[in-house]
CSV table of C-alpha atoms and ligand atoms in Angstrom, one decimal:
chain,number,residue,atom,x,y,z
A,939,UNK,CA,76.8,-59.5,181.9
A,940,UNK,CA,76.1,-55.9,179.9
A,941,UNK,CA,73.9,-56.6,177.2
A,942,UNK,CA,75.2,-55.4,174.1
A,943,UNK,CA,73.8,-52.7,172.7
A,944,UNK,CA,73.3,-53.7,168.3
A,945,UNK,CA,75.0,-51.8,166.3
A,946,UNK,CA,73.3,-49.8,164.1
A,947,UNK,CA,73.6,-51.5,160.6
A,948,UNK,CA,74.9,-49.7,157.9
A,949,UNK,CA,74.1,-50.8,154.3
A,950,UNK,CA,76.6,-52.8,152.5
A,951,UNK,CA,74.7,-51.3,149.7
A,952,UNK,CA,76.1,-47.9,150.1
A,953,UNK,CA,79.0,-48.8,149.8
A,954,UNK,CA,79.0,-50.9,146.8
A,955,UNK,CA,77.1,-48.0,145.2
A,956,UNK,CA,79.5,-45.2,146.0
A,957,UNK,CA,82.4,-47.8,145.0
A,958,UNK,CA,80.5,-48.2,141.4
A,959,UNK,CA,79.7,-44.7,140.9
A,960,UNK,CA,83.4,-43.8,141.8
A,961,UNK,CA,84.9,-46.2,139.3
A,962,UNK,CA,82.7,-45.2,136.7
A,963,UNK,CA,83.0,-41.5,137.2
A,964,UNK,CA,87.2,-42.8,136.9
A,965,UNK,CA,86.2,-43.8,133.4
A,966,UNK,CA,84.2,-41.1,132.2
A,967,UNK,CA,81.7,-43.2,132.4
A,968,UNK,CA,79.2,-42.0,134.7
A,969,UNK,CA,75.7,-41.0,133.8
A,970,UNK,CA,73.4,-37.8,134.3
A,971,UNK,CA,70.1,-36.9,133.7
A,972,UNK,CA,70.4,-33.6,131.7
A,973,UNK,CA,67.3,-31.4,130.2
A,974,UNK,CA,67.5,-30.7,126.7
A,975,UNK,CA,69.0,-27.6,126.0
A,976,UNK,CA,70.1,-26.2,122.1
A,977,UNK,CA,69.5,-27.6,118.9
A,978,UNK,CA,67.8,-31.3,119.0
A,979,UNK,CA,70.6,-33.7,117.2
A,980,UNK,CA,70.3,-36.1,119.8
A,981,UNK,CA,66.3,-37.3,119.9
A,982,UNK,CA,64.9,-40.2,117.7
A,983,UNK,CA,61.6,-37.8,116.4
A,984,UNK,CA,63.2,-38.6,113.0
A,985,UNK,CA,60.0,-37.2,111.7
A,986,UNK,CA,59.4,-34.3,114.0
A,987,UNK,CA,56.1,-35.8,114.7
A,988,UNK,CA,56.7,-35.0,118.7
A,989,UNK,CA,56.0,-31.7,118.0
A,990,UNK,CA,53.4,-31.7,115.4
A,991,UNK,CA,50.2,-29.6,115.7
A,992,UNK,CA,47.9,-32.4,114.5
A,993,UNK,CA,49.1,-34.6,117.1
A,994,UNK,CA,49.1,-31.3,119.8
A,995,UNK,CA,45.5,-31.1,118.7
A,996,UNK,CA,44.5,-34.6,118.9
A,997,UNK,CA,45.6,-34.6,122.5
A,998,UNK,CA,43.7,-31.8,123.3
A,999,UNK,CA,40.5,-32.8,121.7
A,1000,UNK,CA,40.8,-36.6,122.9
A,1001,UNK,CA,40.9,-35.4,126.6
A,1002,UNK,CA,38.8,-32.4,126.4
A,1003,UNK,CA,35.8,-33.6,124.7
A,1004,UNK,CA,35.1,-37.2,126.1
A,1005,UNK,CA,35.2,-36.9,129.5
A,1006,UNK,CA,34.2,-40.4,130.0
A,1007,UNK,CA,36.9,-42.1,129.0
A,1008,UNK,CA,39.5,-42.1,132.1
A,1009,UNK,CA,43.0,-39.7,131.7
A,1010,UNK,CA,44.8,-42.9,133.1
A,1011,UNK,CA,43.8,-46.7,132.2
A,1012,UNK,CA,43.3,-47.5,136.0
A,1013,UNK,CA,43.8,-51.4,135.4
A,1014,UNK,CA,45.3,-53.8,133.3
A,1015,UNK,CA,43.8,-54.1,129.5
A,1016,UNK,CA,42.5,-57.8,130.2
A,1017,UNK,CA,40.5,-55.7,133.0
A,1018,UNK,CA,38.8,-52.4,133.0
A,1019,UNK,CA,42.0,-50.5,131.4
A,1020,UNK,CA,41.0,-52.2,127.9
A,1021,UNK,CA,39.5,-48.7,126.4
A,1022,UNK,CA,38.0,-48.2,123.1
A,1023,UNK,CA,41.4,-46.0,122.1
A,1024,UNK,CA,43.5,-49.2,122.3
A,1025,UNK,CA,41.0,-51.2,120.2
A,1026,UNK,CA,40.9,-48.9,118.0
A,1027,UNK,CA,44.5,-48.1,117.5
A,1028,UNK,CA,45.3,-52.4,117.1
A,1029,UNK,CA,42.0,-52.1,114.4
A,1030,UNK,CA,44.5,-49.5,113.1
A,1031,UNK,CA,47.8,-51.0,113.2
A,1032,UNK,CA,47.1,-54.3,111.9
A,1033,UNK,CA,45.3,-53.1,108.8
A,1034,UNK,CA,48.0,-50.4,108.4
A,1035,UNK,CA,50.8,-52.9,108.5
A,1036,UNK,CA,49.0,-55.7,106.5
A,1037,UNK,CA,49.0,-58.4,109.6
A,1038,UNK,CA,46.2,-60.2,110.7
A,1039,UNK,CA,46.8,-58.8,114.8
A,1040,UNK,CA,48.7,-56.4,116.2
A,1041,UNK,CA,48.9,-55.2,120.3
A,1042,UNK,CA,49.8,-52.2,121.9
A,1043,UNK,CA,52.1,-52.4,124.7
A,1044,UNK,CA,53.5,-49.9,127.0
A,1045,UNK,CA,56.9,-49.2,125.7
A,1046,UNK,CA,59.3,-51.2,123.1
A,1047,UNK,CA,61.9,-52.2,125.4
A,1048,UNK,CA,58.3,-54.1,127.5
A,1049,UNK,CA,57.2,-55.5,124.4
A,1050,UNK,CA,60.6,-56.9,123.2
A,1051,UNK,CA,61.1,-58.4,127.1
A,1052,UNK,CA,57.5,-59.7,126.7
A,1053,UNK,CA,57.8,-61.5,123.1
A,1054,UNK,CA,61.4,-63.1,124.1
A,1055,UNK,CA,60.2,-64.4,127.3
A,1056,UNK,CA,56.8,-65.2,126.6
A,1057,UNK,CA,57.8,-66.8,123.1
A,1058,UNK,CA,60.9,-68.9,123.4
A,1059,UNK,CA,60.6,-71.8,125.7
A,1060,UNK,CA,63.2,-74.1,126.9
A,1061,UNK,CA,63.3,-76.2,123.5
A,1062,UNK,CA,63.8,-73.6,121.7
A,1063,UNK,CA,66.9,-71.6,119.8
A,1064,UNK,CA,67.3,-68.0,119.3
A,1065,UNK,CA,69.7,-67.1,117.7
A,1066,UNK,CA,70.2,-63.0,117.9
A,1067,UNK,CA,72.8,-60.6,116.1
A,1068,UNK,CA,75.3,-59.4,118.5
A,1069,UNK,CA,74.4,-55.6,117.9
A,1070,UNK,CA,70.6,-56.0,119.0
A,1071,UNK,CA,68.8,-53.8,121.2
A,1072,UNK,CA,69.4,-54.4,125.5
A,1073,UNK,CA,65.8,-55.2,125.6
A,1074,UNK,CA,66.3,-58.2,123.1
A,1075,UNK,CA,69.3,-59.3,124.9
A,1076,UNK,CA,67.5,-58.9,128.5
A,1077,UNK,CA,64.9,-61.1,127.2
A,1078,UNK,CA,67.1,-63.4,126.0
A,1079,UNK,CA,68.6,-63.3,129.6
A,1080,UNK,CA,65.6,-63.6,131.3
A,1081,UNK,CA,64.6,-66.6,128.7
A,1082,UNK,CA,64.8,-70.6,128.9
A,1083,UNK,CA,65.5,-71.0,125.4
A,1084,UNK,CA,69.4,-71.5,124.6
A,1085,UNK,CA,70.9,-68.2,122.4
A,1086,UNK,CA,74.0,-68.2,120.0
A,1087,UNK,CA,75.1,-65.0,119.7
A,1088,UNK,CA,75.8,-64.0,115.6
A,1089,UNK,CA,78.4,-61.4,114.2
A,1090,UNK,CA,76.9,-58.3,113.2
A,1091,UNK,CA,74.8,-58.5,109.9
A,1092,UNK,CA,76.9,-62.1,108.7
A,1093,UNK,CA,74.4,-64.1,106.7
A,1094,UNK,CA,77.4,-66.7,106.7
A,1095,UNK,CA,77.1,-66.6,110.7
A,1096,UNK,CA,73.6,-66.4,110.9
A,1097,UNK,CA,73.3,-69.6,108.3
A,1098,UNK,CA,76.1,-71.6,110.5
A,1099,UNK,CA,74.0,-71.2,113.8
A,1100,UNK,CA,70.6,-72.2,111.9
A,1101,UNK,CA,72.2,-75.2,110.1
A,1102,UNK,CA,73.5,-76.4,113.7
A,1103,UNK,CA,70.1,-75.5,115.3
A,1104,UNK,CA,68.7,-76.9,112.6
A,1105,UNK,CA,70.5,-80.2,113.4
A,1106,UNK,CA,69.7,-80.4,116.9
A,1107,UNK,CA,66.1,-79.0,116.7
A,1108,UNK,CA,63.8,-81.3,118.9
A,1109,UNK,CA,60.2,-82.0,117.6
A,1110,UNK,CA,58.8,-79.7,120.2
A,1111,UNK,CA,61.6,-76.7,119.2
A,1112,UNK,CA,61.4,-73.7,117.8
A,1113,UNK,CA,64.4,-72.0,116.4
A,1114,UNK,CA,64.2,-67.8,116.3
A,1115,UNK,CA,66.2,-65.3,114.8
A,1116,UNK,CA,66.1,-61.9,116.2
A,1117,UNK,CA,67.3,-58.9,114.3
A,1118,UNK,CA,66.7,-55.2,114.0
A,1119,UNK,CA,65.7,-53.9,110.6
A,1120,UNK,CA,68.1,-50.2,111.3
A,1121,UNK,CA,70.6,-50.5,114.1
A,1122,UNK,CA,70.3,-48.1,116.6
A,1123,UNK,CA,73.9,-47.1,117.3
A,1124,UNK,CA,75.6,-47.4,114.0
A,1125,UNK,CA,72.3,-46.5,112.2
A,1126,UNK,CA,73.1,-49.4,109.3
A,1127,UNK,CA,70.7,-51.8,107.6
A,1128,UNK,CA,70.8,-55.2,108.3
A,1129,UNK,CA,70.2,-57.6,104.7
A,1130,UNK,CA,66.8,-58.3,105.4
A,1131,UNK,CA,65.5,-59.9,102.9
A,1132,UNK,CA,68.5,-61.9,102.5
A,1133,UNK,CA,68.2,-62.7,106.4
A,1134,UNK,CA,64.3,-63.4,106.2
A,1135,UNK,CA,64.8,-65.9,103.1
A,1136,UNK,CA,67.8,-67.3,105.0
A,1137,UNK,CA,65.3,-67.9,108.4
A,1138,UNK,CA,62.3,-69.2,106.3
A,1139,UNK,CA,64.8,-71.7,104.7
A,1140,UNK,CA,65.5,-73.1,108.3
A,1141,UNK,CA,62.0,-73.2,109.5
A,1142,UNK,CA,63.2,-70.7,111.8
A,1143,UNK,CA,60.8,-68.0,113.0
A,1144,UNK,CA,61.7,-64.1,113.2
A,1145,UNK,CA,61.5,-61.3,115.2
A,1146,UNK,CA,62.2,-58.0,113.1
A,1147,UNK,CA,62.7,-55.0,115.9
A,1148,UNK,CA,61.9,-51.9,113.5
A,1149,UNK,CA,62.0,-49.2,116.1
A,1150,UNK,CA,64.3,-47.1,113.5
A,1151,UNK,CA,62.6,-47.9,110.4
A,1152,UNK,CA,59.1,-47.5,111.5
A,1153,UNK,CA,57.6,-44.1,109.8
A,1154,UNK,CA,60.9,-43.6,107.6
A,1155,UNK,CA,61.3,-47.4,106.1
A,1156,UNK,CA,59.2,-49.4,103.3
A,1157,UNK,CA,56.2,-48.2,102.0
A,1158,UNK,CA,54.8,-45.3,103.9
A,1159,UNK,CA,57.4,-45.9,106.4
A,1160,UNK,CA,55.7,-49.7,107.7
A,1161,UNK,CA,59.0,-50.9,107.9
A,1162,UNK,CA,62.1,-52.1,105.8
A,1163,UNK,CA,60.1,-56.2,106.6
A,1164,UNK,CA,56.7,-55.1,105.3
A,1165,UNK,CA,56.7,-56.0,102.1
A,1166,UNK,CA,57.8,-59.7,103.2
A,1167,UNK,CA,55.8,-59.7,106.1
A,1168,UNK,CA,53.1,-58.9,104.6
A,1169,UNK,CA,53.2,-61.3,101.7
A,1170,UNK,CA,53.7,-64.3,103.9
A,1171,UNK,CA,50.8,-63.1,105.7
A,1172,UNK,CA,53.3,-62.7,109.0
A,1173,UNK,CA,53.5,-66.8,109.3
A,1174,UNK,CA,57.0,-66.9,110.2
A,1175,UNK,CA,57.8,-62.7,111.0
A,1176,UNK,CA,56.8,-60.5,113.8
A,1177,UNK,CA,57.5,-57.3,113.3
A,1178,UNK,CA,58.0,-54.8,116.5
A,1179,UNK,CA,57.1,-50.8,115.6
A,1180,UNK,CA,57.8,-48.4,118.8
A,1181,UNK,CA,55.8,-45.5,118.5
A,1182,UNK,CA,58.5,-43.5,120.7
A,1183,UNK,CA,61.0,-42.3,117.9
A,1184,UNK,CA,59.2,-41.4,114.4
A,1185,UNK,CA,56.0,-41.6,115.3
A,1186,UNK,CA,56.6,-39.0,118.0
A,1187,UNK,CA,54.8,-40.8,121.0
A,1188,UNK,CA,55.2,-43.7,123.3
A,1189,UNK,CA,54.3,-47.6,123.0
A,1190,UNK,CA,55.0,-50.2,120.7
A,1191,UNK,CA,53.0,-52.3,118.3
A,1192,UNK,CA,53.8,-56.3,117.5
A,1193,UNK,CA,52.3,-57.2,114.1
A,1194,UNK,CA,52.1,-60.7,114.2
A,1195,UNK,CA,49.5,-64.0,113.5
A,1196,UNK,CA,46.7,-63.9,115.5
A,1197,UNK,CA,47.3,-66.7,117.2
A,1198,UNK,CA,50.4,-65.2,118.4
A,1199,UNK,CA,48.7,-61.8,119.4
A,1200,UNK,CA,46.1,-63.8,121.5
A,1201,UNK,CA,48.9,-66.0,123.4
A,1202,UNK,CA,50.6,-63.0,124.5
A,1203,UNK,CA,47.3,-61.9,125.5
A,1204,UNK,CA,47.1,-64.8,127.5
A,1205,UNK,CA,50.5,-65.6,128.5
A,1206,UNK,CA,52.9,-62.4,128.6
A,1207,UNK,CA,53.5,-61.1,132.2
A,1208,UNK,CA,54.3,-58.0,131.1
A,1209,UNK,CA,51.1,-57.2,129.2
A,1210,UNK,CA,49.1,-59.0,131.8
A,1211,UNK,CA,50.2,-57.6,135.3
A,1212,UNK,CA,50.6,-54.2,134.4
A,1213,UNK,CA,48.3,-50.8,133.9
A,1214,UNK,CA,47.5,-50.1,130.2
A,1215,UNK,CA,49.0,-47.3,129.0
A,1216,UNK,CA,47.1,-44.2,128.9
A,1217,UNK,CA,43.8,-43.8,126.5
A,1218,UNK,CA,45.2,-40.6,125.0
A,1219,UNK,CA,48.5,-42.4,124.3
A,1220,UNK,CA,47.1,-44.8,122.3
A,1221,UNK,CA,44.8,-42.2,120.3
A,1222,UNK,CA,47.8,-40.1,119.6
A,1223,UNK,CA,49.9,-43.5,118.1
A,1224,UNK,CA,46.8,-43.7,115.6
A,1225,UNK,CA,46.7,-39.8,115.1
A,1226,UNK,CA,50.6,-40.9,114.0
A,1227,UNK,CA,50.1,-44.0,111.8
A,1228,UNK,CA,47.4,-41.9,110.0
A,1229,UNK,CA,50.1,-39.0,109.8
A,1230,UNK,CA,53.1,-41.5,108.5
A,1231,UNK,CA,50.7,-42.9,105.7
A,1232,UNK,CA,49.3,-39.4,104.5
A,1233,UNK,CA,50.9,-36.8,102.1
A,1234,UNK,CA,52.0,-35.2,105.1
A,1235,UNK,CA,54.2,-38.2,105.8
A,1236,UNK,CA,55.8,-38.6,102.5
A,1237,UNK,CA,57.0,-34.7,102.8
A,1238,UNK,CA,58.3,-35.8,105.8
A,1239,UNK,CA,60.4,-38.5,104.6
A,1240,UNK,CA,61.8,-36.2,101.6
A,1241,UNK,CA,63.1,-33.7,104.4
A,1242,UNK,CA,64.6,-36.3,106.0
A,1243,UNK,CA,66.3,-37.8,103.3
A,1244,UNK,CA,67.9,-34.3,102.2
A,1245,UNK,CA,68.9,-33.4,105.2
A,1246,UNK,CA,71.0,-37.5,105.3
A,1247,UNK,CA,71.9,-36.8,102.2
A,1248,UNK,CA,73.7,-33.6,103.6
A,1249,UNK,CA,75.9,-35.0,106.3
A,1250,UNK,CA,76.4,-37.9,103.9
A,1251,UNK,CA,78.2,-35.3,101.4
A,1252,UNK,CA,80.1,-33.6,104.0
A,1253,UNK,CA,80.9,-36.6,106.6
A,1254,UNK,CA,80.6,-39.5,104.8
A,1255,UNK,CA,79.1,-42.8,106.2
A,1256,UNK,CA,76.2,-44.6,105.0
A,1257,UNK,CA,73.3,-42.0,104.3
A,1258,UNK,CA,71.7,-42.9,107.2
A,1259,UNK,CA,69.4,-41.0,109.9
A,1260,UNK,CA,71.5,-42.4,112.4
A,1261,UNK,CA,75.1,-41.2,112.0
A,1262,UNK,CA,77.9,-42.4,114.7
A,1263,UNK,CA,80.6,-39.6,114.9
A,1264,UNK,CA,83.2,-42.2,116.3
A,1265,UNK,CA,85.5,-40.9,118.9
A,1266,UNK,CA,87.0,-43.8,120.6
A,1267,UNK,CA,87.9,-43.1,123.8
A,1268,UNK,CA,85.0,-42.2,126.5
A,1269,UNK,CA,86.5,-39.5,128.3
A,1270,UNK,CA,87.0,-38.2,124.8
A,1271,UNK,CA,83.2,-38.5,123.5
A,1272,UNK,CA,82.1,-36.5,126.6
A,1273,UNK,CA,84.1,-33.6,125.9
A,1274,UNK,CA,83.7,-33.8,122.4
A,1275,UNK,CA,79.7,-33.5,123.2
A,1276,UNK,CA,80.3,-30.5,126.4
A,1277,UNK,CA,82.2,-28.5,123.4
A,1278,UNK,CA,79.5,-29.0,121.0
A,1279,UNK,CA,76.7,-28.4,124.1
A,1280,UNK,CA,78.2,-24.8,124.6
A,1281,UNK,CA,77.8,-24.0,121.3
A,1282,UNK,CA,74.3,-24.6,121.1
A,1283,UNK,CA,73.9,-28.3,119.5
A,1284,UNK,CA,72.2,-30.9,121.8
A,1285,UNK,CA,73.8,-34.0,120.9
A,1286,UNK,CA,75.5,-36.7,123.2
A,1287,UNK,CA,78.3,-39.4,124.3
A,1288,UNK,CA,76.9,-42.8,124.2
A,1289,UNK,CA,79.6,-45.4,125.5
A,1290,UNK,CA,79.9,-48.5,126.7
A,1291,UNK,CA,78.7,-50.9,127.6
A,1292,UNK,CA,75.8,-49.4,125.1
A,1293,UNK,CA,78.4,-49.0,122.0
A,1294,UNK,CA,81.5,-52.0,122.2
A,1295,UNK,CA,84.8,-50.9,124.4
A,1296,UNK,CA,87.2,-48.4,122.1
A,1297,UNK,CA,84.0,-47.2,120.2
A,1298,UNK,CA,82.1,-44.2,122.3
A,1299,UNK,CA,81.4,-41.7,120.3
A,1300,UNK,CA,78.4,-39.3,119.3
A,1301,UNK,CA,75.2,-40.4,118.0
A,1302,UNK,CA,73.8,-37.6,115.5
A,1303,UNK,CA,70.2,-38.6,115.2
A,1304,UNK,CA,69.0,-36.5,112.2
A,1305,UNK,CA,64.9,-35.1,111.9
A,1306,UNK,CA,63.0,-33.8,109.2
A,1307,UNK,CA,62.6,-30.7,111.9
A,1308,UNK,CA,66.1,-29.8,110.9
A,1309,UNK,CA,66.7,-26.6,108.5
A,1310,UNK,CA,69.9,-27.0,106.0
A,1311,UNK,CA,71.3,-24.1,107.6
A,1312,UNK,CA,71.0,-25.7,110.9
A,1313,UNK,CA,72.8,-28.5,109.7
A,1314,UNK,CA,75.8,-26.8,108.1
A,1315,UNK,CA,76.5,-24.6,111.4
A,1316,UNK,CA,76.6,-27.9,113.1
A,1317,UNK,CA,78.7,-29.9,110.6
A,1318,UNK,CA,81.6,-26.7,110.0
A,1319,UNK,CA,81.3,-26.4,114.4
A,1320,UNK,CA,82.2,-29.9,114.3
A,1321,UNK,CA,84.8,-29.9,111.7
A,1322,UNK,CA,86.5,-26.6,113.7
A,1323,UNK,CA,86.6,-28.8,116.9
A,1324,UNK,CA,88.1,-31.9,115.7
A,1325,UNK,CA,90.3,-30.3,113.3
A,1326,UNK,CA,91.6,-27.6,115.5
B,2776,LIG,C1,66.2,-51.1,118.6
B,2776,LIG,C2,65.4,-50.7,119.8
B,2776,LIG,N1,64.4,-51.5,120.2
B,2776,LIG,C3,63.6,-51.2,121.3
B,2776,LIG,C4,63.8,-50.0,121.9
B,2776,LIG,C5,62.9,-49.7,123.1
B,2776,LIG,O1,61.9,-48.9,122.7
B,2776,LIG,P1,61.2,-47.9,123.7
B,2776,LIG,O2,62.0,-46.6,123.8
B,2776,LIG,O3,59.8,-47.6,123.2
B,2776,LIG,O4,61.2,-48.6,125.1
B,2776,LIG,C6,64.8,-49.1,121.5
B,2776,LIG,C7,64.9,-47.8,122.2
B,2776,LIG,O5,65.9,-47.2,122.4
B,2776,LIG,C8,65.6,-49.4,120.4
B,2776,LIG,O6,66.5,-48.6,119.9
């Protein structure tokens, strides 16, 4: 009998891929990776810290003048990547943000993963608002615990899953609430205290994810939760500050009880099997928390606030650094954005399944880097396109 000869196999996973890319490209939904071209509306340096000279200088000086210390970590921190610059900067942090630890990991969406899935064991509840973060909610995935899901900012939701956690809570369970202090797409405030008093009178513990308050928020920009954090001596908060938006950088730093900080030490994949981040990285996050809590800072801050208080005037919406220019439908964001793009203003579409169906739109970050005039050419080009 003729042998037959195999047939070469062709990856189902082609397929599936071009069939993906196709139907999303149908929706105005596909993605690109585009450099940044025109005027910045569109990046989270809130501050305009990214492109500070004190922080340009630091990194010159930090690898320049001590050449001992490695350019890259080379290992994990609980081996040789542990440098003095990430001591120093968690020295930093904690005292800075008034909690008795804090760690340094590699990114935000890491240390969010990390905290959820290190934290929340099979016992336990989380209970998370519905607009968090896709790191929260891939944590959540990736957890044992069980998670009820909260409407946006209701403290009458929030309170009806505690009471029924509350109820079914096993000696050995742990209930958490996981909410962001500013929310990233709509840019609003959740009621934090009123949602930290709520937690603390369920026993319940909290994770407060202040990647957009961090640097603008609370005093000297430690966050909308530092005053409460703080005074409860971090018992029953951790707070999460990424150092890639205000602060200009890269990382992120959980303030927490030490015991906390020393079982993720112990326990967190993420932190354990994986290369420190880089020396200079971590020197240029404390060059930034120095720069946040100086005079410097609070100039900042006032820019900031003028230039929200601008588009608040002449757009409405809640005064935020975060402003979603609603548009609706997707293919409808993305032109929106091209038409915006030729005319010399960097900002984006952001749709689903980041924003919820029916709600793409643009996402006008606003920075302290921003000059009035800058902002009024944007706002009357805006105006002249929707209007027209
Ligand atoms: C609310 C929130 N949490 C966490 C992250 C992740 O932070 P990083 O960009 O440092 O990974 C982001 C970033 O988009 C965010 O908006």
């Amino acid at each position: 009998m003729p042998s037959k000869k195999p047939q070469p196999h062709k990856p189902a996973v082609s397929r599936r891929f071009a069939g993906a890319l196709d139907r999303l490209a149908d929706q105005g939904r596909l993605r690109s990776l585009n450099l940044p071209a025109g005027l910045d509306l569109t990046s989270n340096d809130y501050l305009g810290f990214a492109h500070h000279p004190d922080l340009r200088a630091c990194a010159v000086r930090f690898l320049s003048e001590d050449t001992d210390v490695p350019v890259g970590a080379a290992g994990s921190r609980l081996l040789r990547g542990h440098q003095g610059a990430h001591d120093a900067l968690e020295r930093l942090a904690a005292d800075i943000f008034g909690a008795p630890a804090a760690l340094y990991l590699a990114n935000g969406f890491l240390a969010n993963y990390a905290l959820i899935t290190t934290l929340m064991g099979r016992h336990d509840t989380i209970i998370y608002d519905e607009h968090v973060h896709a790191s929260m909610r891939d944590g959540i995935a990736a957890s044992k615990a069980k998670s009820v899901r909260a409407a946006h900012n209701d403290l009458a939701a929030f309170e009806t899953a505690l009471k029924q956690a509350a109820q079914d809570r096993r000696a050995d369970g742990e209930i958490w609430v996981l909410i962001e202090s500013v929310y990233s797409m709509d840019g609003d405030c959740a009621p934090l205290d009123e949602m930290i008093d709520l937690a603390a009178r369920y026993g319940a513990m909290m994770i407060v994810d202040e990647a957009h308050a961090t640097g603008i928020l609370g005093a000297d920009g430690r966050g909308a939760a530092y005053a409460k954090a703080k005074a409860s001596d971090y018992d029953r908060i951790i707070t999460l500050h990424t150092c890639g938006k205000a602060l200009g950088v890269a990382g992120a730093l959980i303030c927490a009880r030490r015991d906390i900080v020393n079982y993720m030490v112990n326990a967190a994949r993420p932190f354990i099997y994986s290369t420190a981040p880089l020396p200079v990285q971590a020197a240029l996050v404390q060059a930034a928390l120095e720069l946040m809590i100086s005079p410097q800072g609070d100039q900042m801050r006032s820019a900031l606030q003028q230039r929200c208080d601008q588009v608040q005037a002449a757009l409405g919406g809640s005064g935020s650094h975060i402003v979603p220019l609603i548009v609706g439908e997707d293919k409808a964001a993305v032109d929106l954005a091209s038409r915006l793009q030729e005319r010399g203003y960097d900002i984006r579409a952001i749709r689903p399944p980041t924003v919820p169906e029916g709600t793409a739109r643009l996402r006008l970050s606003l920075s302290a880097a921003l000059s009035r005039a800058d902002l009024e050419g944007f706002i009357q080009t805006y105006k002249d396109i929707i209007n027209a």
